[in-house]
Tab-separated table of C-alpha atoms and ligand atoms in Angstrom:
chain	number	residue	atom	x	y	z
H	39	MET	CA	-83.716	-19.995	-21.020
H	40	ALA	CA	-86.965	-22.199	-22.365
H	41	LYS	CA	-87.136	-25.559	-20.957
H	42	LYS	CA	-85.925	-28.843	-23.227
H	43	THR	CA	-87.876	-31.401	-22.162
H	44	PRO	CA	-86.752	-35.139	-23.306
H	45	ALA	CA	-85.841	-36.065	-26.331
H	46	GLY	CA	-88.686	-38.042	-28.446
H	47	TRP	CA	-91.907	-37.802	-31.493
H	48	THR	CA	-94.395	-38.768	-31.118
H	49	ARG	CA	-96.668	-37.387	-34.201
H	50	LYS	CA	-97.792	-38.122	-38.101
H	51	HIS	CA	-98.499	-34.761	-38.857
H	52	LEU	CA	-96.018	-31.371	-38.834
H	53	LEU	CA	-99.460	-29.355	-39.471
H	54	GLY	CA	-98.300	-26.083	-37.745
H	55	LEU	CA	-95.811	-24.988	-34.272
H	56	GLU	CA	-99.130	-23.419	-32.676
H	57	ASP	CA	-99.150	-26.793	-31.111
H	58	LEU	CA	-94.793	-27.851	-31.175
H	59	SER	CA	-93.761	-27.746	-27.290
H	60	ALA	CA	-89.781	-26.331	-27.153
H	61	GLY	CA	-88.998	-30.239	-26.351
H	62	GLU	CA	-90.104	-30.710	-30.341
H	63	ILE	CA	-89.152	-27.874	-31.832
H	64	THR	CA	-85.425	-28.819	-30.235
H	65	HIS	CA	-85.797	-32.720	-30.713
H	66	LEU	CA	-86.621	-31.662	-34.478
H	67	LEU	CA	-84.240	-29.016	-34.845
H	68	ASP	CA	-81.739	-31.710	-33.303
H	69	THR	CA	-82.229	-34.303	-35.823
H	70	ALA	CA	-81.881	-31.683	-38.701
H	71	GLU	CA	-78.247	-30.813	-37.397
H	72	LYS	CA	-77.382	-34.732	-37.865
H	73	PHE	CA	-78.911	-34.716	-41.287
H	74	PHE	CA	-77.366	-31.296	-42.228
H	75	PRO	CA	-73.603	-32.915	-44.253
H	76	TYR	CA	-76.164	-34.698	-46.838
H	77	ALA	CA	-78.047	-31.526	-47.090
H	78	THR	CA	-75.359	-29.178	-48.902
H	79	ARG	CA	-73.575	-29.708	-51.698
H	80	ALA	CA	-70.161	-31.321	-50.454
H	81	LEU	CA	-72.488	-35.199	-50.310
H	82	ALA	CA	-75.273	-34.158	-52.482
H	83	ASP	CA	-74.540	-37.098	-54.730
H	84	LYS	CA	-73.304	-39.876	-52.057
H	85	PRO	CA	-76.282	-42.679	-51.735
H	86	PRO	CA	-78.998	-42.293	-49.628
H	87	VAL	CA	-78.403	-41.386	-45.608
H	88	PRO	CA	-77.158	-44.939	-45.051
H	89	PRO	CA	-78.798	-47.168	-44.245
H	90	GLY	CA	-81.828	-44.981	-46.525
H	91	PRO	CA	-84.171	-44.903	-43.270
H	92	LEU	CA	-87.069	-43.916	-45.785
H	93	ALA	CA	-86.355	-46.644	-48.091
H	94	ASN	CA	-89.248	-48.422	-49.896
H	95	ARG	CA	-91.386	-45.317	-48.612
H	96	THR	CA	-93.835	-42.746	-50.923
H	97	VAL	CA	-93.745	-38.882	-50.375
H	98	LEU	CA	-95.889	-37.252	-52.721
H	99	ASN	CA	-95.535	-33.163	-53.327
H	100	LEU	CA	-99.487	-31.753	-53.051
H	101	PHE	CA	-98.667	-28.499	-53.851
H	102	CYS	CA	-102.081	-26.013	-55.358
H	103	GLU	CA	-100.087	-23.002	-54.708
H	104	ASP	CA	-96.678	-22.410	-56.800
H	105	SER	CA	-93.281	-22.882	-54.573
H	106	THR	CA	-89.495	-23.428	-55.920
H	107	ARG	CA	-88.164	-23.673	-52.266
H	108	THR	CA	-90.762	-25.729	-49.889
H	109	ARG	CA	-91.615	-28.344	-52.856
H	110	THR	CA	-87.350	-28.834	-54.307
H	111	SER	CA	-86.038	-28.922	-50.480
H	112	PHE	CA	-88.931	-31.138	-49.817
H	113	THR	CA	-88.161	-33.790	-53.173
H	114	LEU	CA	-83.844	-34.055	-52.363
H	115	ALA	CA	-84.806	-34.207	-48.495
H	116	ALA	CA	-87.424	-37.537	-48.842
H	117	GLU	CA	-85.034	-38.518	-52.205
H	118	ARG	CA	-81.348	-37.672	-49.628
H	119	LEU	CA	-84.042	-40.412	-46.518
H	120	GLY	CA	-83.369	-43.098	-50.265
H	121	ALA	CA	-87.806	-42.112	-50.791
H	122	ARG	CA	-90.034	-41.794	-53.744
H	123	VAL	CA	-91.467	-38.741	-54.314
H	124	VAL	CA	-94.370	-37.957	-56.692
H	125	GLN	CA	-94.764	-34.352	-57.640
H	126	PHE	CA	-98.706	-33.306	-57.635
H	127	HIS	CA	-99.649	-30.821	-60.340
H	128	ALA	CA	-102.800	-29.272	-59.261
H	129	ALA	CA	-102.745	-27.252	-63.265
H	130	THR	CA	-103.053	-30.118	-65.256
H	131	SER	CA	-105.110	-32.594	-62.867
H	132	SER	CA	-108.146	-33.900	-62.028
H	133	LEU	CA	-109.378	-31.281	-60.244
H	134	LYS	CA	-109.473	-28.971	-63.231
H	135	LYS	CA	-112.909	-32.099	-63.280
H	136	ASN	CA	-114.528	-30.357	-59.991
H	137	GLU	CA	-112.535	-33.169	-57.752
H	138	THR	CA	-112.547	-31.757	-54.337
H	139	LEU	CA	-108.428	-31.551	-52.874
H	140	LEU	CA	-109.525	-34.057	-50.147
H	141	ASP	CA	-110.631	-36.964	-52.375
H	142	THR	CA	-107.146	-36.104	-54.695
H	143	ALA	CA	-106.057	-36.794	-51.937
H	144	ARG	CA	-107.795	-39.717	-50.932
H	145	ASN	CA	-107.844	-41.562	-53.731
H	146	ILE	CA	-103.542	-41.048	-54.431
H	147	GLU	CA	-103.093	-42.538	-50.862
H	148	ALA	CA	-105.179	-45.310	-51.613
H	149	MET	CA	-101.895	-46.245	-54.698
H	150	GLY	CA	-100.163	-45.837	-51.491
H	151	LEU	CA	-98.503	-43.348	-49.707
H	152	ASP	CA	-96.866	-42.658	-46.693
H	153	ALA	CA	-96.501	-38.895	-46.535
H	154	ILE	CA	-98.401	-36.342	-48.137
H	155	VAL	CA	-96.479	-33.011	-47.752
H	156	ILE	CA	-99.422	-29.864	-48.830
H	157	ARG	CA	-99.570	-26.513	-49.841
H	158	HIS	CA	-102.428	-24.628	-49.815
H	159	SER	CA	-103.994	-21.611	-50.455
H	160	GLN	CA	-106.955	-22.090	-48.009
H	161	ARG	CA	-106.179	-22.068	-44.535
H	162	GLY	CA	-106.459	-25.277	-42.302
H	163	MET	CA	-106.774	-27.169	-45.736
H	164	PRO	CA	-103.344	-29.323	-44.452
H	165	HIS	CA	-105.095	-29.952	-41.368
H	166	ALA	CA	-108.457	-31.165	-43.190
H	167	VAL	CA	-106.142	-34.140	-44.868
H	168	ALA	CA	-105.266	-34.663	-42.186
H	169	LEU	CA	-107.888	-36.626	-40.451
H	170	ALA	CA	-109.397	-37.596	-44.599
H	171	VAL	CA	-105.981	-39.751	-44.886
H	172	GLN	CA	-104.088	-42.746	-42.719
H	173	CYS	CA	-99.955	-41.348	-44.016
H	174	SER	CA	-98.627	-38.685	-42.202
H	175	VAL	CA	-99.024	-34.821	-44.049
H	176	LEU	CA	-96.241	-32.582	-43.082
H	177	ASN	CA	-97.903	-28.318	-43.620
H	178	GLY	CA	-95.900	-26.358	-46.925
H	179	GLY	CA	-97.542	-23.522	-46.905
H	180	ASP	CA	-101.521	-22.782	-46.241
H	181	ASP	CA	-102.269	-19.234	-46.657
H	182	ALA	CA	-101.606	-16.485	-44.035
H	183	HIS	CA	-101.405	-19.468	-41.422
H	184	GLU	CA	-98.559	-21.382	-41.049
H	185	HIS	CA	-95.318	-22.335	-42.653
H	186	PRO	CA	-93.824	-24.465	-40.396
H	187	THR	CA	-91.030	-26.478	-41.727
H	188	GLN	CA	-89.308	-22.504	-43.032
H	189	ALA	CA	-89.705	-21.512	-39.691
H	190	LEU	CA	-88.032	-24.618	-38.715
H	191	LEU	CA	-85.598	-23.516	-41.132
H	192	ASP	CA	-84.549	-19.906	-40.476
H	193	MET	CA	-84.503	-21.529	-36.366
H	194	LEU	CA	-82.020	-24.009	-37.359
H	195	ALA	CA	-79.758	-20.930	-39.406
H	196	LEU	CA	-79.885	-18.711	-36.488
H	197	ARG	CA	-79.401	-21.265	-33.514
H	198	GLN	CA	-76.465	-21.917	-36.388
H	199	LYS	CA	-75.226	-18.110	-36.795
H	200	LEU	CA	-76.180	-16.727	-33.226
H	201	GLY	CA	-75.463	-20.388	-30.689
H	202	ARG	CA	-78.387	-20.275	-29.960
H	203	LEU	CA	-82.192	-19.850	-30.006
H	204	TYR	CA	-82.947	-17.704	-26.321
H	205	ARG	CA	-82.980	-14.341	-25.838
H	206	LEU	CA	-83.131	-13.193	-29.367
H	207	THR	CA	-84.493	-9.925	-30.589
H	208	VAL	CA	-86.135	-10.848	-33.965
H	209	ALA	CA	-87.530	-8.088	-36.398
H	210	ILE	CA	-89.822	-10.155	-38.460
H	211	VAL	CA	-90.481	-7.005	-41.134
H	212	GLY	CA	-92.806	-6.041	-43.768
H	213	ASP	CA	-96.054	-7.605	-45.115
H	214	ILE	CA	-96.815	-9.209	-41.324
H	215	ARG	CA	-100.777	-9.572	-42.210
H	216	HIS	CA	-100.396	-12.098	-45.593
H	217	SER	CA	-97.541	-13.526	-43.822
H	218	ARG	CA	-97.727	-17.543	-42.563
H	219	VAL	CA	-93.834	-16.898	-41.958
H	220	ALA	CA	-94.451	-14.132	-39.625
H	221	ARG	CA	-96.644	-16.137	-37.958
H	222	SER	CA	-94.834	-19.751	-37.951
H	223	ASN	CA	-91.644	-18.323	-36.460
H	224	LEU	CA	-93.570	-16.529	-33.640
H	225	TYR	CA	-94.968	-19.088	-31.817
H	226	GLY	CA	-91.066	-21.459	-32.880
H	227	LEU	CA	-89.508	-18.225	-31.043
H	228	SER	CA	-90.998	-17.163	-28.687
H	229	LYS	CA	-91.216	-21.094	-27.406
H	230	MET	CA	-87.805	-21.720	-27.640
H	231	GLY	CA	-87.697	-18.583	-25.193
H	232	SER	CA	-86.338	-15.622	-28.245
H	233	ARG	CA	-89.149	-11.940	-28.933
H	234	VAL	CA	-90.229	-10.923	-31.801
H	235	ILE	CA	-91.032	-7.488	-32.913
H	236	PHE	CA	-93.694	-7.416	-35.945
H	237	VAL	CA	-92.811	-4.425	-37.907
H	238	GLY	CA	-93.952	-2.511	-40.513
H	239	PRO	CA	-96.692	0.184	-41.632
H	240	PRO	CA	-100.372	0.260	-40.200
H	241	LEU	CA	-101.888	-1.230	-43.333
H	242	PHE	CA	-99.642	-4.640	-42.769
H	243	LEU	CA	-100.056	-4.876	-38.868
H	244	GLU	CA	-103.641	-5.286	-39.295
H	245	GLY	CA	-105.935	-8.806	-39.425
H	246	LEU	CA	-103.458	-10.451	-36.710
H	247	SER	CA	-106.443	-10.985	-34.328
H	248	ASP	CA	-106.056	-14.862	-35.856
H	249	ILE	CA	-102.395	-15.837	-33.843
H	250	ALA	CA	-103.202	-17.258	-30.644
H	251	ALA	CA	-100.086	-15.696	-28.654
H	252	PRO	CA	-98.887	-12.415	-27.486
H	253	VAL	CA	-97.801	-10.322	-30.628
H	254	GLU	CA	-95.539	-7.437	-29.908
H	255	THR	CA	-95.610	-4.678	-32.929
H	256	SER	CA	-94.470	-1.721	-33.913
H	257	THR	CA	-94.923	0.957	-37.401
H	258	ASP	CA	-90.658	2.288	-36.265
H	259	LEU	CA	-87.895	0.150	-37.979
H	260	ASP	CA	-85.514	2.266	-37.406
H	261	ALA	CA	-86.597	2.338	-34.137
H	262	ILE	CA	-85.815	-0.989	-33.263
H	263	LEU	CA	-83.379	-1.639	-35.300
H	264	PRO	CA	-80.207	-1.613	-32.511
H	265	GLU	CA	-81.555	-3.543	-30.139
H	266	CYS	CA	-82.438	-6.513	-33.024
H	267	ASP	CA	-79.751	-9.667	-33.526
H	268	ALA	CA	-80.864	-10.006	-36.574
H	269	VAL	CA	-83.614	-8.977	-39.187
H	270	MET	CA	-85.823	-11.378	-41.375
H	271	MET	CA	-86.768	-9.062	-44.577
H	272	LEU	CA	-91.013	-10.632	-45.221
H	273	ARG	CA	-92.170	-10.878	-49.554
H	274	VAL	CA	-95.141	-7.743	-50.048
H	275	GLN	CA	-96.956	-10.247	-50.841
H	276	PHE	CA	-98.950	-8.631	-54.527
H	277	GLU	CA	-100.750	-11.517	-55.135
H	278	ARG	CA	-103.221	-11.403	-51.709
H	279	HIS	CA	-103.869	-8.116	-52.604
H	280	GLU	CA	-107.175	-7.390	-53.056
H	281	GLY	CA	-108.496	-4.452	-51.988
H	282	VAL	CA	-105.223	-3.288	-50.268
H	283	SER	CA	-103.492	-0.390	-52.363
H	284	PHE	CA	-100.088	1.297	-50.671
H	285	ASP	CA	-97.206	3.712	-52.022
H	286	LEU	CA	-94.450	1.747	-53.258
H	287	GLU	CA	-91.953	4.614	-52.275
H	288	ASP	CA	-93.120	5.725	-48.884
H	289	TYR	CA	-92.821	1.341	-47.959
H	290	LYS	CA	-89.377	1.665	-49.488
H	291	ARG	CA	-88.607	5.192	-47.162
H	292	GLY	CA	-89.708	3.117	-44.127
H	293	TYR	CA	-89.423	-0.196	-44.407
H	294	GLN	CA	-86.698	-1.504	-46.871
H	295	LEU	CA	-83.747	-2.999	-45.522
H	296	THR	CA	-80.701	-1.285	-46.767
H	297	ALA	CA	-76.570	-0.657	-45.899
H	298	LYS	CA	-77.373	2.354	-44.394
H	299	ARG	CA	-80.388	0.995	-42.399
H	300	LEU	CA	-78.591	-2.062	-41.264
H	301	ALA	CA	-76.003	-0.111	-39.655
H	302	ARG	CA	-78.211	0.592	-37.231
H	303	ALA	CA	-78.734	-3.618	-35.897
H	304	LYS	CA	-76.961	-4.556	-33.343
H	305	PRO	CA	-73.328	-5.841	-34.394
H	306	GLY	CA	-73.236	-9.012	-35.455
H	307	ALA	CA	-76.967	-9.348	-36.311
H	308	ILE	CA	-77.615	-11.208	-39.739
H	309	VAL	CA	-80.111	-10.937	-41.988
H	310	LEU	CA	-83.074	-13.529	-43.276
H	311	HIS	CA	-85.668	-14.172	-45.678
H	312	PRO	CA	-88.003	-16.637	-46.641
H	313	GLY	CA	-87.703	-15.931	-50.284
H	314	PRO	CA	-88.979	-15.236	-53.364
H	315	ILE	CA	-87.676	-11.530	-52.612
H	316	ASN	CA	-88.406	-8.662	-53.917
H	317	ARG	CA	-85.317	-7.440	-55.089
H	318	GLY	CA	-84.959	-3.259	-54.801
H	319	LEU	CA	-88.334	-3.369	-52.700
H	320	GLU	CA	-87.967	-5.235	-49.242
H	321	ILE	CA	-83.952	-5.473	-49.149
H	322	THR	CA	-81.665	-3.944	-51.393
H	323	ASP	CA	-78.930	-5.801	-53.700
H	324	GLU	CA	-76.102	-4.850	-51.247
H	325	VAL	CA	-77.889	-6.356	-48.381
H	326	ALA	CA	-79.499	-9.062	-49.864
H	327	ASP	CA	-76.447	-10.095	-51.052
H	328	GLY	CA	-74.017	-9.076	-48.947
H	329	PRO	CA	-71.838	-10.298	-45.325
H	330	GLN	CA	-74.645	-9.866	-43.061
H	331	SER	CA	-77.018	-12.026	-45.223
H	332	VAL	CA	-77.829	-16.209	-44.861
H	333	ILE	CA	-80.690	-15.898	-47.427
H	334	LEU	CA	-79.284	-18.748	-48.948
H	335	HIS	CA	-77.941	-20.193	-45.752
H	336	GLN	CA	-81.803	-20.430	-45.169
H	337	VAL	CA	-82.425	-22.752	-48.098
H	338	THR	CA	-79.609	-25.099	-47.947
H	339	CYS	CA	-80.431	-25.603	-43.766
H	340	GLY	CA	-83.997	-26.408	-46.210
H	341	VAL	CA	-82.958	-29.639	-47.352
H	342	ALA	CA	-81.981	-30.775	-43.507
H	343	VAL	CA	-84.853	-29.673	-41.519
H	344	ARG	CA	-87.020	-31.224	-43.931
H	345	MET	CA	-85.617	-34.640	-43.900
H	346	ALA	CA	-85.549	-34.432	-39.782
H	347	ALA	CA	-88.792	-34.030	-40.424
H	348	LEU	CA	-90.369	-36.528	-43.870
H	349	ARG	CA	-87.912	-39.217	-40.969
H	350	LEU	CA	-89.949	-38.224	-38.132
H	351	CYS	CA	-93.288	-38.027	-39.065
H	352	ILE	CA	-93.453	-40.399	-41.056
H	353	GLY	CA	-91.533	-42.657	-38.142
H	354	ALA	CA	-94.553	-41.928	-35.623
H	355	MET	CA	-96.818	-43.097	-38.482
H	356	GLU	CA	-95.124	-46.199	-38.845
H	357	ARG	CA	-95.255	-47.366	-35.475
H	358	GLU	CA	-98.369	-46.436	-34.704
H	359	ARG	CA	-99.498	-48.604	-38.380
H	360	ARG	CA	-98.031	-51.390	-36.055
H	361	SER	CA	-99.635	-50.882	-33.544
H	362	THR	CA	-102.968	-50.833	-35.612
H	363	PRO	CA	-104.003	-54.514	-36.234
H	364	THR	CA	-106.660	-52.880	-38.315
H	365	GLY	CA	-104.219	-50.631	-39.945
H	366	ARG	CA	-103.660	-50.092	-43.721
H	367	ARG	CA	-100.040	-52.019	-43.962
H	368	GLY	CA	-101.151	-53.891	-40.786
H	369	ARG	CA	-102.383	-57.996	-40.744
H	370	LYS	CA	-105.140	-59.649	-38.572
H	371	ARG	CA	-104.128	-62.692	-37.044
D	59	CP	N1	-89.875	-19.465	-48.429
D	59	CP	C1	-91.158	-20.947	-49.172
D	59	CP	O1	-92.121	-20.730	-48.627
D	59	CP	O2	-90.307	-20.194	-50.458
D	59	CP	P1	-91.646	-21.165	-52.071
D	59	CP	O3	-92.234	-20.839	-52.119
D	59	CP	O4	-90.702	-21.155	-53.189
D	59	CP	O5	-91.915	-22.637	-51.971
């Protein structure tokens, strides 16, 4: 079982799970659990979490790639904590006039920001923005590198549904090569004491040398399933497939999660998918909408996890501001 380290959070940025400890992950998930009632529809029309821990704070959603779940749930998370949210739309911004993203971030920060949530197609861009600004930066997904809040919400869903995050066997199946979700889950779940197996055709198990952790792989989903407590299906990311070609029918024969195939997994095994889903490709409707699927529960967990991430990171950033006399909001005495 993974060791628990003392509670506490000192990071003003959340850029990836590669650097987080098991104790930090547990602390964030425990905080998300406290916010969970505010992630559900039943309480959605209540006032911000008393006493509005992020009241008068401003969060920028700096999304330079498409998103439904991450952008929406960061927005709802910030608003339910009492913060204002500004939506940046790359397609109608001055990025079109060759302004750099770092200049964009610095300029909007100069209008008064407490956090930037960034999604970008370039690996490491959230890290570069974090070096360029004073406020908190949270990675909403960078290329095939990391998607930390997705993995944290996956872990919250796993913990809620299976009761623990240690000694689980989780197969992550499909287009691993292009997946930031697979990488962040590998870092997070292994730190929590679980086993992660990347499963897919050889083509999708190439290009994993960037991963800074031991990687277990298999090309045989049917052989791996009987060991699995959870199966996380990944979207085939056609938009990242320049120069990659494969036979869709072969792929389905080997890797599509069907009800018949799922029956090979451990009794009570759950099915996850980060979304968006290619229905009828990596997963059948019957499984995606079936009793073992926790796909929509993952989405609810996403609001709670993002509430926790914003609360903890902005809290750490404000402690830093207070301890820096010349900080942006600090006053010289
Ligand atoms: N899982 C996920 O990141 O979904 P979006 O691309 O819709 O944000």
